[in-house]
Coordinates of C-alpha atoms and ligand atoms in Angstrom, one line a residue:
X167 CA -134.7 85.1 -125.1
X168 CA -131.3 84.8 -126.6
X169 CA -130.8 83.6 -130.2
X170 CA -127.6 82.7 -131.9
X171 CA -127.9 83.1 -135.7
X172 CA -125.5 81.3 -138.0
X173 CA -124.9 82.6 -141.6
X174 CA -122.0 82.3 -144.0
X175 CA -123.0 82.5 -147.7
X176 CA -124.3 85.2 -149.9
X177 CA -128.0 84.2 -150.0
X178 CA -128.0 83.9 -146.2
X179 CA -126.9 87.5 -145.7
X180 CA -129.8 88.5 -147.9
X181 CA -132.4 86.3 -146.1
X182 CA -131.0 87.4 -142.7
X183 CA -131.7 91.1 -143.7
X184 CA -135.4 91.3 -143.0
X185 CA -135.4 88.8 -140.2
X186 CA -132.8 90.4 -137.9
X187 CA -134.8 93.7 -138.0
X188 CA -137.9 91.9 -136.7
X189 CA -136.2 89.4 -134.4
X190 CA -134.1 92.0 -132.6
X191 CA -137.3 93.6 -131.4
X192 CA -138.2 90.5 -129.5
X193 CA -134.9 88.8 -128.6
X194 CA -131.2 89.4 -128.1
X195 CA -129.4 88.1 -131.2
X196 CA -125.8 87.1 -131.5
X197 CA -124.6 86.8 -135.1
X198 CA -122.1 84.2 -136.2
X199 CA -120.5 84.4 -139.7
X200 CA -118.9 81.1 -140.6
X201 CA -116.7 82.6 -143.3
X202 CA -118.0 80.2 -146.0
X203 CA -118.0 83.2 -148.3
X204 CA -115.2 85.6 -147.8
X205 CA -114.4 87.6 -150.9
X206 CA -115.4 91.3 -150.4
X207 CA -118.0 91.0 -153.2
X208 CA -119.4 87.8 -151.8
X209 CA -119.7 89.0 -148.2
X210 CA -118.7 92.5 -146.9
X211 CA -120.6 94.2 -149.7
X212 CA -123.9 92.7 -148.5
X213 CA -123.3 93.8 -144.9
X214 CA -122.9 97.4 -146.3
X215 CA -125.7 97.3 -148.9
X216 CA -128.3 95.7 -146.6
X217 CA -127.3 97.6 -143.4
X218 CA -126.6 94.4 -141.6
X219 CA -125.1 94.4 -138.1
X220 CA -121.4 93.3 -137.8
X221 CA -121.0 89.7 -136.9
X222 CA -120.3 89.1 -133.2
X223 CA -118.1 86.1 -134.2
X224 CA -116.3 85.5 -137.5
X225 CA -115.1 81.9 -137.7
X226 CA -113.1 82.4 -140.9
X227 CA -113.6 78.9 -142.1
X228 CA -113.3 79.6 -145.8
X229 CA -113.5 77.0 -148.6
X230 CA -112.8 73.3 -148.5
X231 CA -114.3 69.9 -149.2
X232 CA -117.8 69.4 -147.8
X233 CA -116.5 67.4 -144.8
X234 CA -113.6 69.6 -144.0
X235 CA -115.6 72.8 -144.4
X236 CA -118.6 71.6 -142.4
X237 CA -116.4 70.0 -139.8
X238 CA -114.5 73.3 -139.2
X239 CA -117.8 75.2 -138.9
X240 CA -119.2 72.6 -136.5
X241 CA -116.1 73.0 -134.2
X242 CA -116.3 76.8 -134.2
X243 CA -120.0 77.1 -133.8
X244 CA -120.0 74.6 -130.8
X245 CA -117.5 76.9 -129.0
X246 CA -119.7 79.9 -129.5
X247 CA -122.8 78.0 -128.4
X248 CA -121.1 76.7 -125.2
X249 CA -120.0 80.2 -124.4
X250 CA -123.2 82.1 -125.3
X251 CA -125.7 79.5 -124.0
X252 CA -128.6 80.7 -126.3
X253 CA -132.2 79.6 -126.0
X254 CA -132.4 79.1 -129.7
X255 CA -130.2 78.8 -132.8
X256 CA -131.5 80.3 -136.1
X257 CA -130.3 79.0 -139.5
X258 CA -131.2 80.0 -143.1
X259 CA -131.6 78.1 -146.3
X260 CA -129.5 75.1 -147.3
X261 CA -125.8 75.7 -147.3
X262 CA -123.1 73.9 -145.4
X263 CA -123.3 76.8 -142.9
X264 CA -127.0 75.9 -142.3
X265 CA -126.2 72.2 -141.7
X266 CA -123.3 73.0 -139.4
X267 CA -125.4 75.5 -137.3
X268 CA -128.2 73.0 -137.0
X269 CA -126.0 70.0 -136.1
X270 CA -124.0 72.0 -133.5
X271 CA -127.2 73.1 -131.9
X272 CA -128.9 69.7 -132.0
X273 CA -126.0 68.0 -130.3
X274 CA -126.1 70.6 -127.5
X275 CA -129.9 70.2 -127.2
X276 CA -130.5 73.8 -128.2
X277 CA -133.7 74.2 -130.2
X278 CA -133.5 75.4 -133.8
X279 CA -135.4 77.8 -136.0
X280 CA -135.0 77.1 -139.7
X281 CA -135.8 80.0 -142.1
X282 CA -136.8 78.7 -145.5
X283 CA -137.7 75.2 -144.3
X284 CA -139.4 72.5 -146.3
X285 CA -137.9 73.0 -149.8
X286 CA -137.1 69.9 -151.8
X287 CA -135.6 69.2 -155.2
X288 CA -135.9 65.4 -154.5
X289 CA -132.3 65.1 -155.9
X290 CA -130.1 63.8 -153.1
X291 CA -127.0 64.4 -155.3
X292 CA -127.4 68.1 -154.6
X293 CA -125.4 69.0 -151.5
X294 CA -128.2 71.5 -150.7
X295 CA -130.8 68.8 -150.6
X296 CA -128.9 66.8 -148.0
X297 CA -128.4 70.0 -145.9
X298 CA -132.1 70.8 -146.1
X299 CA -133.4 67.4 -145.2
X300 CA -131.1 67.0 -142.2
X301 CA -131.7 70.6 -141.0
X302 CA -135.5 70.2 -141.2
X303 CA -135.5 67.0 -139.3
X304 CA -133.4 68.6 -136.5
X305 CA -135.5 71.9 -136.4
X306 CA -138.1 72.8 -133.8
X307 CA -139.6 75.8 -135.6
X308 CA -139.8 75.4 -139.4
X309 CA -140.6 78.7 -141.2
X310 CA -141.9 77.8 -144.6
X311 CA -142.1 80.1 -147.6
X312 CA -144.7 78.2 -149.6
X313 CA -147.6 75.7 -149.5
X314 CA -145.4 73.2 -151.4
X315 CA -142.8 73.4 -148.6
X316 CA -145.5 72.6 -146.0
X317 CA -146.6 69.5 -148.0
X318 CA -143.0 68.3 -148.4
X319 CA -142.6 68.4 -144.6
X320 CA -145.9 66.6 -144.1
X321 CA -144.8 63.8 -146.4
X322 CA -141.7 63.3 -144.2
X323 CA -143.8 63.3 -141.1
X324 CA -143.0 66.8 -139.9
X325 CA -146.1 68.6 -138.8
X326 CA -145.3 70.1 -135.4
X327 CA -143.6 73.5 -135.3
X328 CA -144.3 74.1 -139.0
X329 CA -145.5 77.6 -140.0
X330 CA -146.2 79.1 -143.4
X331 CA -144.9 82.6 -143.1
X332 CA -144.1 83.6 -146.7
X333 CA -140.8 84.2 -148.3
X334 CA -138.2 86.5 -146.6
X335 CA -136.6 87.2 -150.0
X336 CA -139.9 88.8 -151.1
X337 CA -139.8 91.0 -147.9
X338 CA -136.3 92.0 -148.9
X339 CA -137.2 92.8 -152.5
X340 CA -140.0 95.0 -151.3
X341 CA -137.7 96.8 -148.9
X342 CA -134.7 97.3 -151.3
X343 CA -136.3 97.3 -154.7
X344 CA -136.9 101.1 -154.8
X345 CA -133.6 101.8 -153.2
X346 CA -132.0 99.8 -156.1
X347 CA -133.7 102.1 -158.6
X348 CA -132.6 105.2 -156.7
X349 CA -129.0 104.2 -156.0
X350 CA -127.7 101.7 -158.4
X351 CA -125.8 103.1 -161.4
X352 CA -125.1 99.7 -163.0
X353 CA -127.4 100.1 -166.0
X354 CA -125.6 103.4 -166.9
X355 CA -122.2 102.0 -166.2
X356 CA -122.9 99.0 -168.5
X357 CA -124.9 101.2 -171.0
X358 CA -127.8 98.8 -170.8
X359 CA -131.3 99.9 -171.9
X360 CA -134.5 98.6 -170.3
X361 CA -135.6 95.2 -171.5
X362 CA -132.7 95.2 -174.0
X363 CA -130.5 92.5 -172.4
X364 CA -130.6 89.1 -170.7
X365 CA -129.2 88.5 -167.3
X366 CA -127.6 85.2 -166.3
X367 CA -126.0 83.5 -163.3
X368 CA -124.4 80.1 -162.9
X369 CA -122.8 78.6 -159.8
X370 CA -124.5 75.2 -158.9
X371 CA -122.1 72.4 -158.3
X372 CA -124.0 70.2 -160.7
X373 CA -123.4 72.7 -163.5
X374 CA -119.9 73.9 -162.6
X375 CA -118.2 70.7 -161.6
X376 CA -119.5 68.8 -164.7
X377 CA -117.5 70.3 -167.5
X378 CA -119.8 69.1 -170.2
X379 CA -122.9 70.8 -168.6
X380 CA -120.8 73.9 -167.9
X381 CA -119.6 74.2 -171.5
X382 CA -123.0 73.5 -173.0
X383 CA -124.7 76.2 -170.9
X384 CA -122.1 78.8 -171.8
X385 CA -122.3 77.9 -175.4
X386 CA -126.1 78.6 -175.3
X387 CA -125.5 81.9 -173.5
X388 CA -122.8 82.9 -176.0
X389 CA -125.1 82.1 -178.9
X390 CA -127.9 84.2 -177.4
X391 CA -125.4 87.1 -177.0
X392 CA -124.2 86.7 -180.5
X393 CA -127.6 86.4 -182.3
X394 CA -130.3 87.9 -180.0
X395 CA -129.3 90.4 -177.3
X396 CA -126.5 91.2 -174.9
X397 CA -126.1 88.7 -172.0
X398 CA -124.8 90.1 -168.7
X399 CA -123.4 87.5 -166.4
X400 CA -122.1 88.4 -162.9
X401 CA -119.9 85.3 -162.3
X402 CA -119.7 83.4 -159.1
X403 CA -116.0 82.7 -158.1
X404 CA -116.6 79.0 -158.4
X405 CA -117.6 79.4 -162.0
X406 CA -114.8 81.8 -162.7
X407 CA -112.4 79.2 -161.5
X408 CA -113.9 76.5 -163.6
X409 CA -113.9 78.7 -166.7
X410 CA -110.2 79.4 -166.2
X411 CA -109.4 75.8 -165.4
X412 CA -111.1 74.7 -168.7
X413 CA -109.4 77.5 -170.6
X414 CA -112.8 78.7 -171.9
X415 CA -113.6 82.2 -173.0
X416 CA -116.8 83.5 -174.5
X417 CA -116.2 86.7 -176.4
X418 CA -119.9 87.6 -176.8
X419 CA -120.8 87.5 -173.1
X420 CA -120.5 90.4 -170.8
X421 CA -118.9 88.6 -167.8
X422 CA -118.7 90.7 -164.6
X423 CA -117.4 90.0 -161.1
X424 CA -120.2 89.3 -158.6
X425 CA -122.3 92.4 -158.1
X426 CA -123.8 94.0 -155.0
X427 CA -127.4 93.2 -154.0
X428 CA -128.7 96.6 -155.2
X429 CA -126.9 96.3 -158.5
X430 CA -128.3 92.7 -158.9
X431 CA -131.8 93.8 -158.2
X432 CA -131.5 96.7 -160.7
X433 CA -130.2 94.3 -163.3
X434 CA -133.1 91.9 -162.6
X435 CA -135.7 94.7 -162.7
X436 CA -134.8 95.7 -166.3
X437 CA -133.8 92.4 -167.8
X438 CA -135.9 91.0 -170.7
X439 CA -135.2 87.5 -169.6
X440 CA -133.2 85.8 -166.8
X441 CA -131.3 82.6 -167.2
X442 CA -130.1 81.1 -163.9
X443 CA -129.4 78.1 -161.8
X444 CA -129.7 80.1 -158.6
X445 CA -132.6 79.5 -156.2
X446 CA -132.9 83.1 -155.1
X447 CA -132.7 84.5 -158.6
X448 CA -135.5 82.3 -159.9
X449 CA -137.8 83.9 -157.4
X450 CA -136.5 87.4 -157.9
X451 CA -137.2 87.1 -161.6
X452 CA -140.8 86.5 -160.8
X453 CA -140.9 89.3 -158.1
X454 CA -140.0 91.7 -161.0
X455 CA -142.2 89.8 -163.4
X456 CA -139.3 88.9 -165.7
X457 CA -139.6 85.5 -167.4
X458 CA -137.0 83.0 -166.2
X459 CA -135.2 80.0 -167.8
X460 CA -133.8 77.8 -165.1
X461 CA -130.6 76.0 -166.1
X462 CA -131.3 72.9 -164.0
X463 CA -133.4 69.7 -164.3
X464 CA -135.5 70.4 -161.3
X465 CA -136.4 73.3 -159.0
X466 CA -137.5 73.7 -155.4
X467 CA -139.6 76.7 -156.4
X468 CA -142.2 74.6 -158.2
X469 CA -144.9 77.3 -158.1
X470 CA -142.8 79.6 -160.4
X471 CA -143.0 76.8 -163.0
X472 CA -146.7 75.9 -162.4
X473 CA -147.7 79.5 -163.0
X474 CA -145.7 79.9 -166.1
X475 CA -143.0 82.4 -165.0
X476 CA -140.2 79.9 -165.1
X477 CA -139.2 77.0 -167.4
X478 CA -136.7 74.2 -166.7
X479 CA -134.2 74.0 -169.5
X480 CA -131.5 71.8 -168.0
X481 CA -128.0 72.2 -169.5
X482 CA -128.5 71.2 -173.1
X483 CA -127.5 74.0 -175.6
X484 CA -130.3 73.4 -178.1
X485 CA -132.9 73.0 -175.4
X486 CA -131.8 76.3 -173.7
X487 CA -132.0 78.1 -177.1
X488 CA -135.4 76.7 -177.8
X489 CA -136.7 77.8 -174.4
X490 CA -135.2 81.2 -175.0
X491 CA -137.2 81.5 -178.3
X492 CA -140.5 80.4 -176.5
X493 CA -140.1 82.5 -173.4
X494 CA -143.1 84.4 -172.2
X495 CA -144.6 85.8 -169.0
X496 CA -146.6 83.7 -166.5
X497 CA -150.4 83.4 -166.6
X498 CA -151.0 83.3 -162.8
X499 CA -149.2 84.5 -159.7
X500 CA -147.4 82.3 -157.2
X501 CA -148.0 83.0 -153.5
X502 CA -144.9 84.1 -151.7
X503 CA -146.7 85.9 -148.9
X504 CA -147.4 89.6 -148.4
X505 CA -143.9 90.9 -147.6
X506 CA -144.2 90.4 -143.8
X507 CA -142.6 86.9 -143.5
X508 CA -139.9 88.3 -141.1
X509 CA -142.5 89.8 -138.8
X510 CA -144.5 86.6 -138.8
X511 CA -141.3 84.7 -137.9
X512 CA -140.7 87.0 -135.0
X513 CA -144.3 86.6 -133.8
X514 CA -144.3 82.8 -134.1
X515 CA -141.0 82.8 -132.2
X516 CA -142.4 84.8 -129.3
X517 CA -145.5 82.7 -129.1
X518 CA -144.1 79.2 -129.7
X519 CA -140.4 79.1 -128.7
X520 CA -141.2 78.2 -125.1
X521 CA -143.8 75.6 -126.1
X522 CA -142.2 73.4 -128.8
X523 CA -140.3 70.4 -127.4
X524 CA -136.5 70.6 -127.8
X525 CA -136.1 67.1 -129.1
X526 CA -138.3 65.6 -131.9
Ligands
LIG706 C1 -122.7 77.7 -151.7 C2 -123.8 76.8 -151.3 C3 -124.9 76.9 -152.3 C4 -125.4 78.3 -152.5 C5 -124.2 79.2 -152.8 C6 -124.6 80.6 -152.9 C7 -123.1 74.8 -150.1 C8 -122.9 73.3 -150.2 N1 -123.4 75.4 -151.2 O1 -122.2 77.2 -152.9 O2 -126.1 76.2 -151.8 O3 -126.3 78.4 -153.6 O4 -123.2 79.0 -151.8 O5 -123.7 81.4 -153.6 O6 -123.0 75.3 -149.0 N2 -115.1 80.9 -153.5 C9 -114.3 82.0 -153.6 N3 -114.6 83.1 -152.7 C10 -115.7 83.1 -151.9 C11 -116.5 81.9 -151.8 C12 -116.2 80.9 -152.6 O7 -113.4 82.1 -154.3 O8 -115.9 84.1 -151.2 C13 -114.9 79.8 -154.4 C14 -113.9 78.8 -153.8 O9 -113.1 78.2 -154.8 C15 -114.8 77.7 -153.3 C16 -115.9 77.7 -154.3 O10 -116.1 79.1 -154.7 O11 -114.2 76.4 -153.2 C17 -117.2 77.2 -153.8 O12 -117.6 77.8 -152.6 P1 -118.6 77.1 -151.5 O13 -119.0 78.1 -150.5 O14 -118.0 75.8 -151.1 O15 -119.8 76.7 -152.4 P2 -120.7 77.6 -153.3 O16 -120.6 77.1 -154.7 O17 -120.5 79.1 -153.1
LIG707 N1 -126.9 88.1 -156.0 C1 -126.1 89.3 -155.9 N2 -125.1 89.5 -156.7 C2 -124.7 88.6 -157.7 C3 -125.4 87.4 -157.8 C4 -126.5 87.1 -157.0 O1 -126.4 90.1 -155.0 O2 -123.7 88.8 -158.4 C5 -128.0 87.8 -155.1 C6 -129.3 87.6 -155.8 O3 -130.0 88.8 -156.1 C7 -130.1 86.7 -154.8 C8 -128.9 86.0 -154.1 O4 -127.7 86.6 -154.4 O5 -130.7 87.6 -153.8 C9 -128.9 84.6 -154.6 O6 -127.8 83.9 -154.2 P1 -127.0 82.8 -155.0 O7 -127.5 82.7 -156.4 O8 -125.6 82.9 -154.7 O9 -127.5 81.5 -154.2 P2 -128.8 80.6 -154.2 O10 -130.0 81.5 -154.1 O11 -128.8 79.8 -155.4 O12 -128.6 79.7 -153.0

């Protein structure tokens, strides 16, 4: 069996990490990097830190509007698929690279495996929600991290080819968590003590492109840093650009460039609280049993909220500050599998890939 895997953005490099190790034992894999993320600290650093294989194709698409970026990817991926003639295409998560990979494959009648299928925010204004819904409806093997994901798919009439395998990001944390403790120097470099700082990340379109939400979130973080404890914020380039464009600066915050995966895990491990609008970081907070405040109005990772590890604070300054005051650990534990999601994906692939019909 030959698989073409399409990745392009930071969280996809991380999700791909455990899966390629398992998949390459059972299939030939060709890796396509769309180039959606291209700064060294958004891309190369993950290939090094996570021991990822070099991409076989780098499309160099870069940034652009949704249509332009997705269209360029679609064109480039189609060329690769026509040349490589794979039996399957694998895509990850919910970015424009995911959508382009799935669309290119579907048009050529190549079956699709979707890693992290079935997640929903039920907010179609999020570009990620559109990407997920379309990708799931085009996919033949849907690898779900949670029970909620299975139910979401069921509600949309997708039952065939659906497998609950657990969360590949949990696999990754189990694999790299100890390595982060051994190798990362970030806490020493930043002179941060255990449980003596908050960690924050902001990058969602809904928070960065809306200047009111953006400012109000940063005001809350700045107040926490001034009155409560240091706040460390590795800043996504999208948010850095918005901060510069609005002429904002927050003297109390410790704003960093995006950090490596091992440094990020280390920062998460010892944070007292995490404030974020990232999907992956919400879960990682729970994996390290750090309370999380999500700076959004909804989440796909509903079980982190149901078990009390995560609260939704939106973007309102006062609301975020109140949530910060009330923050506590969860009462129960969400089920993200047992750290063998990637192995299960490879097993299901071997058993099912020849049996699932190529067109839904
Ligand atoms: C994308 C995904 C989002 C995911 C996030 C992970 C889509 C629609 N969104 O959002 O789901 O959570 O990646 O980080 O696919 N930029 C740089 N250097 C880079 C990459 C981006 O400067 O290496 C800047 C550019 O100004 C670009 C902006 O960030 O226009 C946004 O990048 P883009 O990839 O379009 O979306 P993300 O916000 O990164
Ligand atoms: N991450 C990282 N360095 C950073 C910020 C995030 O390595 O400076 C990692 C984080 O640990 C998680 C993943 O990137 O594994 C989350 O990606 P991101 O927040 O960009 O996207 P999302 O998960 O929201 O799609």
